[in-house]
């Protein structure tokens, strides 16, 4: 049994591990910018992390999170393996840079909720402009990324062709997300969350390729609305319906960070040029997605559609190009 002095020591250790409020706010604000970038296709949260100078810390923290460390941390808080040990739990927590991840994820989630609310509204009332805006974001990002790499060797050319083909074909599979299975949502979560940590590669791009971006935005806000509705006597069934989609995406994202992100990291270490060529070609191939989805939403390429789509595309492209001009030159060779 712990003595009062033991509790005092442990409590002091917990308090001592918490960073200053100013540091919390700094990381939270960076998370806000990363979440905003991650919520729109063509802009990468990883690039924001690179600009803010926390990219290496982010990668170290993400790769430090392993199933064994998770089990060790939980076990340290339960009466098993020698009993409850706050110092042992804190050791695991600090190894994975827990406070940093909490503040960063808090900012990311806050921004994602806000931005996806705008996306949901635009998808309902201005779908052609929204898809055009996405097209512009993706196109400008593709130009920037292609400028940052050299595709010369046979393996790089083959990887680029494969990446383009995968994105181009996948862009025509889904019919808009209206009847998306939980398995597809799970897979989308795994790949999109993994891509979020790569500079220049947008995580939400995967959602656009699969036609799930607007669908998941709507499901997220339906879930939040259902949770709020429970307070005023709403139906738990509403929470379960949209909640299952949100949970499938989150679980997929966690699995993706623990597996796919590491696979990408190893692929970069094994053949940096070919892996980058594949990833950048995904962005180029994804240009089909917004164009394809115009027809899926029942629109034809009339003069009005072309003007709305094209005008919004120009706005999206200008935003990305301006950010690239004033923010940072993405050096993918250092990734």
mmCIF file of C-alpha atoms in Angstrom:
data_model
loop_
_atom_site.group_PDB
_atom_site.id
_atom_site.type_symbol
_atom_site.label_atom_id
_atom_site.label_comp_id
_atom_site.label_asym_id
_atom_site.label_seq_id
_atom_site.Cartn_x
_atom_site.Cartn_y
_atom_site.Cartn_z
ATOM 1 C CA UNK A 1 0.000 0.000 0.000
ATOM 2 C CA UNK A 2 1.242 3.474 -0.811
ATOM 3 C CA UNK A 3 1.929 5.876 1.993
ATOM 4 C CA UNK A 4 0.822 9.528 1.953
ATOM 5 C CA UNK A 5 4.341 10.554 1.072
ATOM 6 C CA UNK A 6 4.272 8.136 -1.876
ATOM 7 C CA UNK A 7 1.086 9.773 -3.147
ATOM 8 C CA UNK A 8 2.625 13.217 -2.723
ATOM 9 C CA UNK A 9 5.682 12.167 -4.709
ATOM 10 C CA UNK A 10 3.564 10.653 -7.464
ATOM 11 C CA UNK A 11 1.266 13.684 -7.581
ATOM 12 C CA UNK A 12 4.262 15.994 -7.803
ATOM 13 C CA UNK A 13 5.654 13.879 -10.635
ATOM 14 C CA UNK A 14 2.386 14.152 -12.570
ATOM 15 C CA UNK A 15 2.246 17.915 -12.110
ATOM 16 C CA UNK A 16 5.891 18.216 -12.992
ATOM 17 C CA UNK A 17 5.399 16.396 -16.295
ATOM 18 C CA UNK A 18 2.722 18.815 -17.542
ATOM 19 C CA UNK A 19 4.205 21.471 -19.868
ATOM 20 C CA UNK A 20 3.605 25.202 -19.289
ATOM 21 C CA UNK A 21 0.316 26.645 -20.543
ATOM 22 C CA UNK A 22 2.147 28.723 -23.140
ATOM 23 C CA UNK A 23 3.637 25.565 -24.669
ATOM 24 C CA UNK A 24 0.211 23.879 -24.653
ATOM 25 C CA UNK A 25 -1.321 26.841 -26.505
ATOM 26 C CA UNK A 26 1.516 26.966 -29.035
ATOM 27 C CA UNK A 27 1.137 23.291 -29.951
ATOM 28 C CA UNK A 28 -2.674 23.592 -29.927
ATOM 29 C CA UNK A 29 -2.551 26.494 -32.412
ATOM 30 C CA UNK A 30 -0.214 24.498 -34.667
ATOM 31 C CA UNK A 31 -2.760 21.694 -34.428
ATOM 32 C CA UNK A 32 -5.491 24.114 -35.537
ATOM 33 C CA UNK A 33 -3.527 24.947 -38.682
ATOM 34 C CA UNK A 34 -2.696 21.287 -39.310
ATOM 35 C CA UNK A 35 -6.340 20.267 -38.876
ATOM 36 C CA UNK A 36 -7.484 22.990 -41.254
ATOM 37 C CA UNK A 37 -4.978 21.767 -43.852
ATOM 38 C CA UNK A 38 -5.843 18.105 -43.314
ATOM 39 C CA UNK A 39 -9.555 18.740 -43.744
ATOM 40 C CA UNK A 40 -9.178 19.953 -47.334
ATOM 41 C CA UNK A 41 -7.689 17.844 -50.148
ATOM 42 C CA UNK A 42 -4.464 19.034 -51.727
ATOM 43 C CA UNK A 43 -3.123 20.724 -48.585
ATOM 44 C CA UNK A 44 -1.053 18.684 -46.145
ATOM 45 C CA UNK A 45 -0.993 18.889 -42.379
ATOM 46 C CA UNK A 46 2.498 17.416 -42.583
ATOM 47 C CA UNK A 47 3.605 20.498 -44.501
ATOM 48 C CA UNK A 48 2.265 22.734 -41.721
ATOM 49 C CA UNK A 49 4.209 20.656 -39.183
ATOM 50 C CA UNK A 50 7.330 21.139 -41.319
ATOM 51 C CA UNK A 51 6.773 24.897 -41.477
ATOM 52 C CA UNK A 52 6.148 25.122 -37.720
ATOM 53 C CA UNK A 53 9.316 23.176 -36.942
ATOM 54 C CA UNK A 54 7.625 20.239 -35.186
ATOM 55 C CA UNK A 55 7.753 17.646 -37.963
ATOM 56 C CA UNK A 56 10.603 15.572 -36.537
ATOM 57 C CA UNK A 57 9.006 15.667 -33.079
ATOM 58 C CA UNK A 58 5.683 14.553 -34.583
ATOM 59 C CA UNK A 59 7.260 11.606 -36.413
ATOM 60 C CA UNK A 60 9.181 10.580 -33.293
ATOM 61 C CA UNK A 61 6.020 10.703 -31.189
ATOM 62 C CA UNK A 62 3.920 8.766 -33.718
ATOM 63 C CA UNK A 63 6.508 6.037 -34.218
ATOM 64 C CA UNK A 64 6.995 5.764 -30.444
ATOM 65 C CA UNK A 65 3.358 4.712 -30.032
ATOM 66 C CA UNK A 66 3.411 0.918 -30.200
ATOM 67 C CA UNK A 67 0.998 -1.773 -28.957
ATOM 68 C CA UNK A 68 3.525 -2.936 -26.345
ATOM 69 C CA UNK A 69 3.943 0.559 -24.914
ATOM 70 C CA UNK A 70 0.162 0.983 -24.838
ATOM 71 C CA UNK A 71 -0.190 -2.255 -22.873
ATOM 72 C CA UNK A 72 2.632 -1.238 -20.508
ATOM 73 C CA UNK A 73 1.022 2.145 -19.873
ATOM 74 C CA UNK A 74 -2.398 0.645 -19.144
ATOM 75 C CA UNK A 75 -0.878 -2.076 -16.956
ATOM 76 C CA UNK A 76 0.912 0.573 -14.898
ATOM 77 C CA UNK A 77 -2.486 2.046 -13.985
ATOM 78 C CA UNK A 78 -4.044 -1.291 -12.994
ATOM 79 C CA UNK A 79 -3.412 -3.594 -10.013
ATOM 80 C CA UNK A 80 -1.412 -6.028 -12.179
ATOM 81 C CA UNK A 81 2.278 -6.616 -12.863
ATOM 82 C CA UNK A 82 3.343 -5.359 -9.473
ATOM 83 C CA UNK A 83 0.484 -2.944 -8.840
ATOM 84 C CA UNK A 84 -0.370 0.604 -9.781
ATOM 85 C CA UNK A 85 2.689 2.726 -10.553
ATOM 86 C CA UNK A 86 2.175 6.327 -11.624
ATOM 87 C CA UNK A 87 5.913 6.873 -12.269
ATOM 88 C CA UNK A 88 5.978 3.825 -14.578
ATOM 89 C CA UNK A 89 2.904 5.069 -16.440
ATOM 90 C CA UNK A 90 4.453 8.528 -16.754
ATOM 91 C CA UNK A 91 7.629 6.996 -18.135
ATOM 92 C CA UNK A 92 5.598 5.473 -20.983
ATOM 93 C CA UNK A 93 3.607 8.692 -21.400
ATOM 94 C CA UNK A 94 6.757 10.783 -21.747
ATOM 95 C CA UNK A 95 8.342 8.258 -24.108
ATOM 96 C CA UNK A 96 5.483 8.789 -26.566
ATOM 97 C CA UNK A 97 5.488 12.566 -25.890
ATOM 98 C CA UNK A 98 1.904 12.266 -24.667
ATOM 99 C CA UNK A 99 1.256 15.874 -23.646
ATOM 100 C CA UNK A 100 2.487 17.084 -27.040
ATOM 101 C CA UNK A 101 0.203 14.644 -28.876
ATOM 102 C CA UNK A 102 -2.802 15.570 -26.713
ATOM 103 C CA UNK A 103 -2.413 19.302 -27.399
ATOM 104 C CA UNK A 104 -1.742 18.754 -31.102
ATOM 105 C CA UNK A 105 -4.657 16.356 -31.592
ATOM 106 C CA UNK A 106 -6.932 18.731 -29.694
ATOM 107 C CA UNK A 107 -6.145 21.494 -32.173
ATOM 108 C CA UNK A 108 -6.481 19.162 -35.157
ATOM 109 C CA UNK A 109 -9.886 17.847 -34.063
ATOM 110 C CA UNK A 110 -11.172 21.346 -33.338
ATOM 111 C CA UNK A 111 -10.220 22.549 -36.813
ATOM 112 C CA UNK A 112 -11.499 19.426 -38.569
ATOM 113 C CA UNK A 113 -14.918 19.816 -36.951
ATOM 114 C CA UNK A 114 -15.094 23.467 -37.993
ATOM 115 C CA UNK A 115 -13.861 22.958 -41.560
ATOM 116 C CA UNK A 116 -15.975 19.877 -42.245
ATOM 117 C CA UNK A 117 -19.008 21.883 -41.171
ATOM 118 C CA UNK A 118 -18.284 24.310 -44.001
ATOM 119 C CA UNK A 119 -17.695 21.399 -46.396
ATOM 120 C CA UNK A 120 -21.035 19.829 -45.439
ATOM 121 C CA UNK A 121 -22.850 23.107 -46.105
ATOM 122 C CA UNK A 122 -21.053 23.678 -49.418
ATOM 123 C CA UNK A 123 -21.700 20.106 -50.555
ATOM 124 C CA UNK A 124 -25.427 20.631 -50.042
ATOM 125 C CA UNK A 125 -25.828 24.084 -51.533
ATOM 126 C CA UNK A 126 -22.793 24.603 -53.823
ATOM 127 C CA UNK A 127 -21.470 21.153 -54.841
ATOM 128 C CA UNK A 128 -20.042 22.260 -58.188
ATOM 129 C CA UNK A 129 -18.058 25.074 -56.613
ATOM 130 C CA UNK A 130 -16.863 22.758 -53.829
ATOM 131 C CA UNK A 131 -15.618 20.118 -56.272
ATOM 132 C CA UNK A 132 -14.002 22.794 -58.419
ATOM 133 C CA UNK A 133 -12.263 24.208 -55.349
ATOM 134 C CA UNK A 134 -10.982 20.719 -54.496
ATOM 135 C CA UNK A 135 -9.773 20.289 -58.079
ATOM 136 C CA UNK A 136 -7.788 23.530 -57.858
ATOM 137 C CA UNK A 137 -6.240 22.556 -54.531
ATOM 138 C CA UNK A 138 -5.198 19.152 -55.867
ATOM 139 C CA UNK A 139 -3.923 20.483 -59.201
ATOM 140 C CA UNK A 140 -1.742 23.164 -57.633
ATOM 141 C CA UNK A 141 -0.391 20.684 -55.079
ATOM 142 C CA UNK A 142 0.447 18.275 -57.904
ATOM 143 C CA UNK A 143 2.411 20.991 -59.710
ATOM 144 C CA UNK A 144 4.345 21.863 -56.554
ATOM 145 C CA UNK A 145 5.112 18.234 -55.735
ATOM 146 C CA UNK A 146 6.158 17.348 -59.287
ATOM 147 C CA UNK A 147 8.524 20.304 -59.180
ATOM 148 C CA UNK A 148 10.072 18.960 -55.975
ATOM 149 C CA UNK A 149 11.029 15.503 -57.268
ATOM 150 C CA UNK A 150 12.860 13.953 -60.205
ATOM 151 C CA UNK A 151 11.296 10.949 -61.923
ATOM 152 C CA UNK A 152 14.107 9.529 -64.013
ATOM 153 C CA UNK A 153 14.979 5.911 -63.160
ATOM 154 C CA UNK A 154 13.013 2.902 -64.352
ATOM 155 C CA UNK A 155 11.776 2.083 -60.846
ATOM 156 C CA UNK A 156 10.630 5.661 -60.300
ATOM 157 C CA UNK A 157 8.780 5.753 -63.625
ATOM 158 C CA UNK A 158 7.110 2.416 -62.876
ATOM 159 C CA UNK A 159 6.109 3.610 -59.384
ATOM 160 C CA UNK A 160 4.703 6.843 -60.814
ATOM 161 C CA UNK A 161 2.618 4.961 -63.407
ATOM 162 C CA UNK A 162 1.340 2.621 -60.690
ATOM 163 C CA UNK A 163 0.449 5.497 -58.362
ATOM 164 C CA UNK A 164 -1.393 7.371 -61.106
ATOM 165 C CA UNK A 165 -3.298 4.243 -62.133
ATOM 166 C CA UNK A 166 -4.332 3.414 -58.576
ATOM 167 C CA UNK A 167 -5.684 6.917 -57.917
ATOM 168 C CA UNK A 168 -7.304 7.257 -61.340
ATOM 169 C CA UNK A 169 -9.107 3.917 -61.125
ATOM 170 C CA UNK A 170 -10.105 4.358 -57.478
ATOM 171 C CA UNK A 171 -11.577 7.765 -58.313
ATOM 172 C CA UNK A 172 -14.251 6.082 -60.399
ATOM 173 C CA UNK A 173 -15.259 3.294 -58.021
ATOM 174 C CA UNK A 174 -17.405 4.956 -55.362
ATOM 175 C CA UNK A 175 -20.746 6.519 -56.200
ATOM 176 C CA UNK A 176 -20.479 9.393 -53.759
ATOM 177 C CA UNK A 177 -20.475 7.713 -50.367
ATOM 178 C CA UNK A 178 -24.224 7.468 -49.879
ATOM 179 C CA UNK A 179 -24.156 3.742 -49.195
ATOM 180 C CA UNK A 180 -20.538 3.356 -48.079
ATOM 181 C CA UNK A 181 -19.764 0.251 -46.063
ATOM 182 C CA UNK A 182 -18.039 0.453 -42.703
ATOM 183 C CA UNK A 183 -15.181 -1.573 -44.189
ATOM 184 C CA UNK A 184 -14.597 1.090 -46.846
ATOM 185 C CA UNK A 185 -14.741 3.799 -44.173
ATOM 186 C CA UNK A 186 -12.249 1.824 -42.069
ATOM 187 C CA UNK A 187 -9.836 1.498 -45.003
ATOM 188 C CA UNK A 188 -10.250 5.177 -45.871
ATOM 189 C CA UNK A 189 -9.429 6.112 -42.280
ATOM 190 C CA UNK A 190 -6.306 3.944 -42.269
ATOM 191 C CA UNK A 191 -4.866 5.447 -45.431
ATOM 192 C CA UNK A 192 -5.980 9.047 -44.977
ATOM 193 C CA UNK A 193 -4.719 9.437 -41.407
ATOM 194 C CA UNK A 194 -1.404 7.830 -42.386
ATOM 195 C CA UNK A 195 -1.017 10.247 -45.301
ATOM 196 C CA UNK A 196 -1.669 13.237 -43.042
ATOM 197 C CA UNK A 197 1.811 13.012 -41.534
ATOM 198 C CA UNK A 198 3.594 13.215 -44.911
ATOM 199 C CA UNK A 199 4.594 16.708 -46.107
ATOM 200 C CA UNK A 200 2.929 17.550 -49.382
ATOM 201 C CA UNK A 201 0.546 14.551 -49.357
ATOM 202 C CA UNK A 202 -2.979 15.401 -48.233
ATOM 203 C CA UNK A 203 -4.764 12.877 -46.041
ATOM 204 C CA UNK A 204 -8.211 14.035 -47.114
ATOM 205 C CA UNK A 205 -7.155 13.478 -50.721
ATOM 206 C CA UNK A 206 -7.839 9.778 -50.140
ATOM 207 C CA UNK A 207 -11.372 10.638 -49.078
ATOM 208 C CA UNK A 208 -11.937 12.626 -52.268
ATOM 209 C CA UNK A 209 -10.556 9.770 -54.383
ATOM 210 C CA UNK A 210 -13.030 7.384 -52.759
ATOM 211 C CA UNK A 211 -15.884 9.885 -52.917
ATOM 212 C CA UNK A 212 -16.165 9.911 -49.123
ATOM 213 C CA UNK A 213 -15.091 13.432 -48.189
ATOM 214 C CA UNK A 214 -18.521 15.074 -48.095
ATOM 215 C CA UNK A 215 -20.141 11.897 -46.762
ATOM 216 C CA UNK A 216 -17.803 11.637 -43.774
ATOM 217 C CA UNK A 217 -18.124 15.363 -43.083
ATOM 218 C CA UNK A 218 -21.895 14.924 -42.897
ATOM 219 C CA UNK A 219 -21.620 11.814 -40.714
ATOM 220 C CA UNK A 220 -19.271 13.541 -38.277
ATOM 221 C CA UNK A 221 -21.653 16.451 -37.769
ATOM 222 C CA UNK A 222 -24.663 14.145 -37.603
ATOM 223 C CA UNK A 223 -22.892 12.260 -34.825
ATOM 224 C CA UNK A 224 -22.063 15.448 -32.914
ATOM 225 C CA UNK A 225 -25.639 16.639 -33.376
ATOM 226 C CA UNK A 226 -26.997 13.312 -32.141
ATOM 227 C CA UNK A 227 -24.805 13.479 -29.045
ATOM 228 C CA UNK A 228 -26.081 16.974 -28.312
ATOM 229 C CA UNK A 229 -29.646 15.797 -28.950
ATOM 230 C CA UNK A 230 -29.374 13.129 -26.262
ATOM 231 C CA UNK A 231 -29.350 15.884 -23.659
ATOM 232 C CA UNK A 232 -32.753 17.069 -24.874
ATOM 233 C CA UNK A 233 -34.241 13.595 -25.153
ATOM 234 C CA UNK A 234 -33.001 12.534 -28.573
ATOM 235 C CA UNK A 235 -32.885 8.926 -29.766
ATOM 236 C CA UNK A 236 -29.802 6.795 -28.999
ATOM 237 C CA UNK A 237 -30.371 5.149 -32.396
ATOM 238 C CA UNK A 238 -29.288 8.389 -34.076
ATOM 239 C CA UNK A 239 -25.990 8.242 -32.186
ATOM 240 C CA UNK A 240 -25.407 4.606 -33.126
ATOM 241 C CA UNK A 241 -26.102 5.185 -36.821
ATOM 242 C CA UNK A 242 -23.612 7.980 -37.458
ATOM 243 C CA UNK A 243 -21.419 6.965 -34.526
ATOM 244 C CA UNK A 244 -20.596 3.606 -36.111
ATOM 245 C CA UNK A 245 -19.219 5.429 -39.158
ATOM 246 C CA UNK A 246 -17.144 7.802 -37.031
ATOM 247 C CA UNK A 247 -15.788 4.946 -34.896
ATOM 248 C CA UNK A 248 -14.903 2.888 -37.991
ATOM 249 C CA UNK A 249 -12.944 5.835 -39.383
ATOM 250 C CA UNK A 250 -11.139 6.524 -36.092
ATOM 251 C CA UNK A 251 -10.230 2.864 -35.551
ATOM 252 C CA UNK A 252 -9.004 2.681 -39.134
ATOM 253 C CA UNK A 253 -6.919 5.786 -38.546
ATOM 254 C CA UNK A 254 -5.339 4.338 -35.401
ATOM 255 C CA UNK A 255 -4.524 1.084 -37.186
ATOM 256 C CA UNK A 256 -3.144 3.079 -40.093
ATOM 257 C CA UNK A 257 -0.813 5.115 -37.886
ATOM 258 C CA UNK A 258 0.478 1.938 -36.254
ATOM 259 C CA UNK A 259 0.935 0.052 -39.533
ATOM 260 C CA UNK A 260 0.637 1.899 -42.837
ATOM 261 C CA UNK A 261 2.562 4.958 -41.653
ATOM 262 C CA UNK A 262 5.434 2.678 -40.675
ATOM 263 C CA UNK A 263 5.249 0.828 -43.992
ATOM 264 C CA UNK A 264 5.487 4.151 -45.837
ATOM 265 C CA UNK A 265 8.417 5.143 -43.650
ATOM 266 C CA UNK A 266 10.248 1.901 -44.421
ATOM 267 C CA UNK A 267 9.466 2.223 -48.111
ATOM 268 C CA UNK A 268 10.976 5.714 -48.096
ATOM 269 C CA UNK A 269 14.090 4.352 -46.410
ATOM 270 C CA UNK A 270 14.338 1.429 -48.859
ATOM 271 C CA UNK A 271 13.705 3.335 -52.101
ATOM 272 C CA UNK A 272 13.121 7.005 -51.460
ATOM 273 C CA UNK A 273 12.765 8.097 -55.063
ATOM 274 C CA UNK A 274 10.303 5.398 -56.152
ATOM 275 C CA UNK A 275 8.149 5.810 -53.052
ATOM 276 C CA UNK A 276 7.899 9.574 -53.524
ATOM 277 C CA UNK A 277 7.121 9.081 -57.202
ATOM 278 C CA UNK A 278 4.256 6.739 -56.282
ATOM 279 C CA UNK A 279 2.849 9.129 -53.646
ATOM 280 C CA UNK A 280 3.071 12.206 -55.861
ATOM 281 C CA UNK A 281 1.494 10.299 -58.775
ATOM 282 C CA UNK A 282 -1.443 9.525 -56.475
ATOM 283 C CA UNK A 283 -2.073 13.272 -56.276
ATOM 284 C CA UNK A 284 -1.968 13.631 -60.065
ATOM 285 C CA UNK A 285 -4.278 10.655 -60.613
ATOM 286 C CA UNK A 286 -6.699 12.044 -58.047
ATOM 287 C CA UNK A 287 -7.523 14.956 -60.342
ATOM 288 C CA UNK A 288 -10.133 12.675 -61.889
ATOM 289 C CA UNK A 289 -12.119 12.472 -58.638
ATOM 290 C CA UNK A 290 -13.753 15.950 -58.535
ATOM 291 C CA UNK A 291 -14.480 15.781 -62.283
ATOM 292 C CA UNK A 292 -16.010 12.315 -61.989
ATOM 293 C CA UNK A 293 -18.138 13.325 -59.004
ATOM 294 C CA UNK A 294 -19.743 16.186 -60.926
ATOM 295 C CA UNK A 295 -21.574 13.581 -62.982
ATOM 296 C CA UNK A 296 -22.307 11.493 -59.899
ATOM 297 C CA UNK A 297 -24.176 14.449 -58.423
ATOM 298 C CA UNK A 298 -26.387 14.702 -61.507
ATOM 299 C CA UNK A 299 -24.782 17.694 -63.224
ATOM 300 C CA UNK A 300 -23.765 17.944 -66.865
ATOM 301 C CA UNK A 301 -20.829 19.945 -68.146
ATOM 302 C CA UNK A 302 -22.932 22.899 -69.182
ATOM 303 C CA UNK A 303 -21.522 26.386 -69.546
ATOM 304 C CA UNK A 304 -22.750 27.218 -66.047
ATOM 305 C CA UNK A 305 -21.056 24.163 -64.536
ATOM 306 C CA UNK A 306 -17.796 24.896 -66.331
ATOM 307 C CA UNK A 307 -17.796 28.504 -65.113
ATOM 308 C CA UNK A 308 -18.614 27.597 -61.503
ATOM 309 C CA UNK A 309 -16.218 24.646 -61.390
ATOM 310 C CA UNK A 310 -13.426 26.499 -63.186
ATOM 311 C CA UNK A 311 -13.760 29.678 -61.144
ATOM 312 C CA UNK A 312 -13.624 27.780 -57.863
ATOM 313 C CA UNK A 313 -10.664 25.740 -59.175
ATOM 314 C CA UNK A 314 -8.723 28.929 -59.853
ATOM 315 C CA UNK A 315 -9.410 30.150 -56.307
ATOM 316 C CA UNK A 316 -8.233 26.835 -54.830
ATOM 317 C CA UNK A 317 -5.090 26.773 -56.953
ATOM 318 C CA UNK A 318 -4.194 30.356 -56.074
ATOM 319 C CA UNK A 319 -4.528 29.645 -52.349
ATOM 320 C CA UNK A 320 -2.107 26.699 -52.542
ATOM 321 C CA UNK A 321 0.376 28.541 -54.760
ATOM 322 C CA UNK A 322 0.348 31.592 -52.478
ATOM 323 C CA UNK A 323 0.924 29.399 -49.423
ATOM 324 C CA UNK A 324 3.799 27.678 -51.200
ATOM 325 C CA UNK A 325 5.295 30.991 -52.271
ATOM 326 C CA UNK A 326 5.246 32.616 -48.840
ATOM 327 C CA UNK A 327 5.529 29.660 -46.505
ATOM 328 C CA UNK A 328 8.202 27.136 -47.375
ATOM 329 C CA UNK A 329 9.803 25.316 -50.259
ATOM 330 C CA UNK A 330 8.889 21.678 -49.680
ATOM 331 C CA UNK A 331 12.092 19.627 -49.747
ATOM 332 C CA UNK A 332 10.816 16.075 -50.085
ATOM 333 C CA UNK A 333 14.360 14.740 -50.180
ATOM 334 C CA UNK A 334 14.607 15.417 -46.447
ATOM 335 C CA UNK A 335 11.443 13.479 -45.576
#
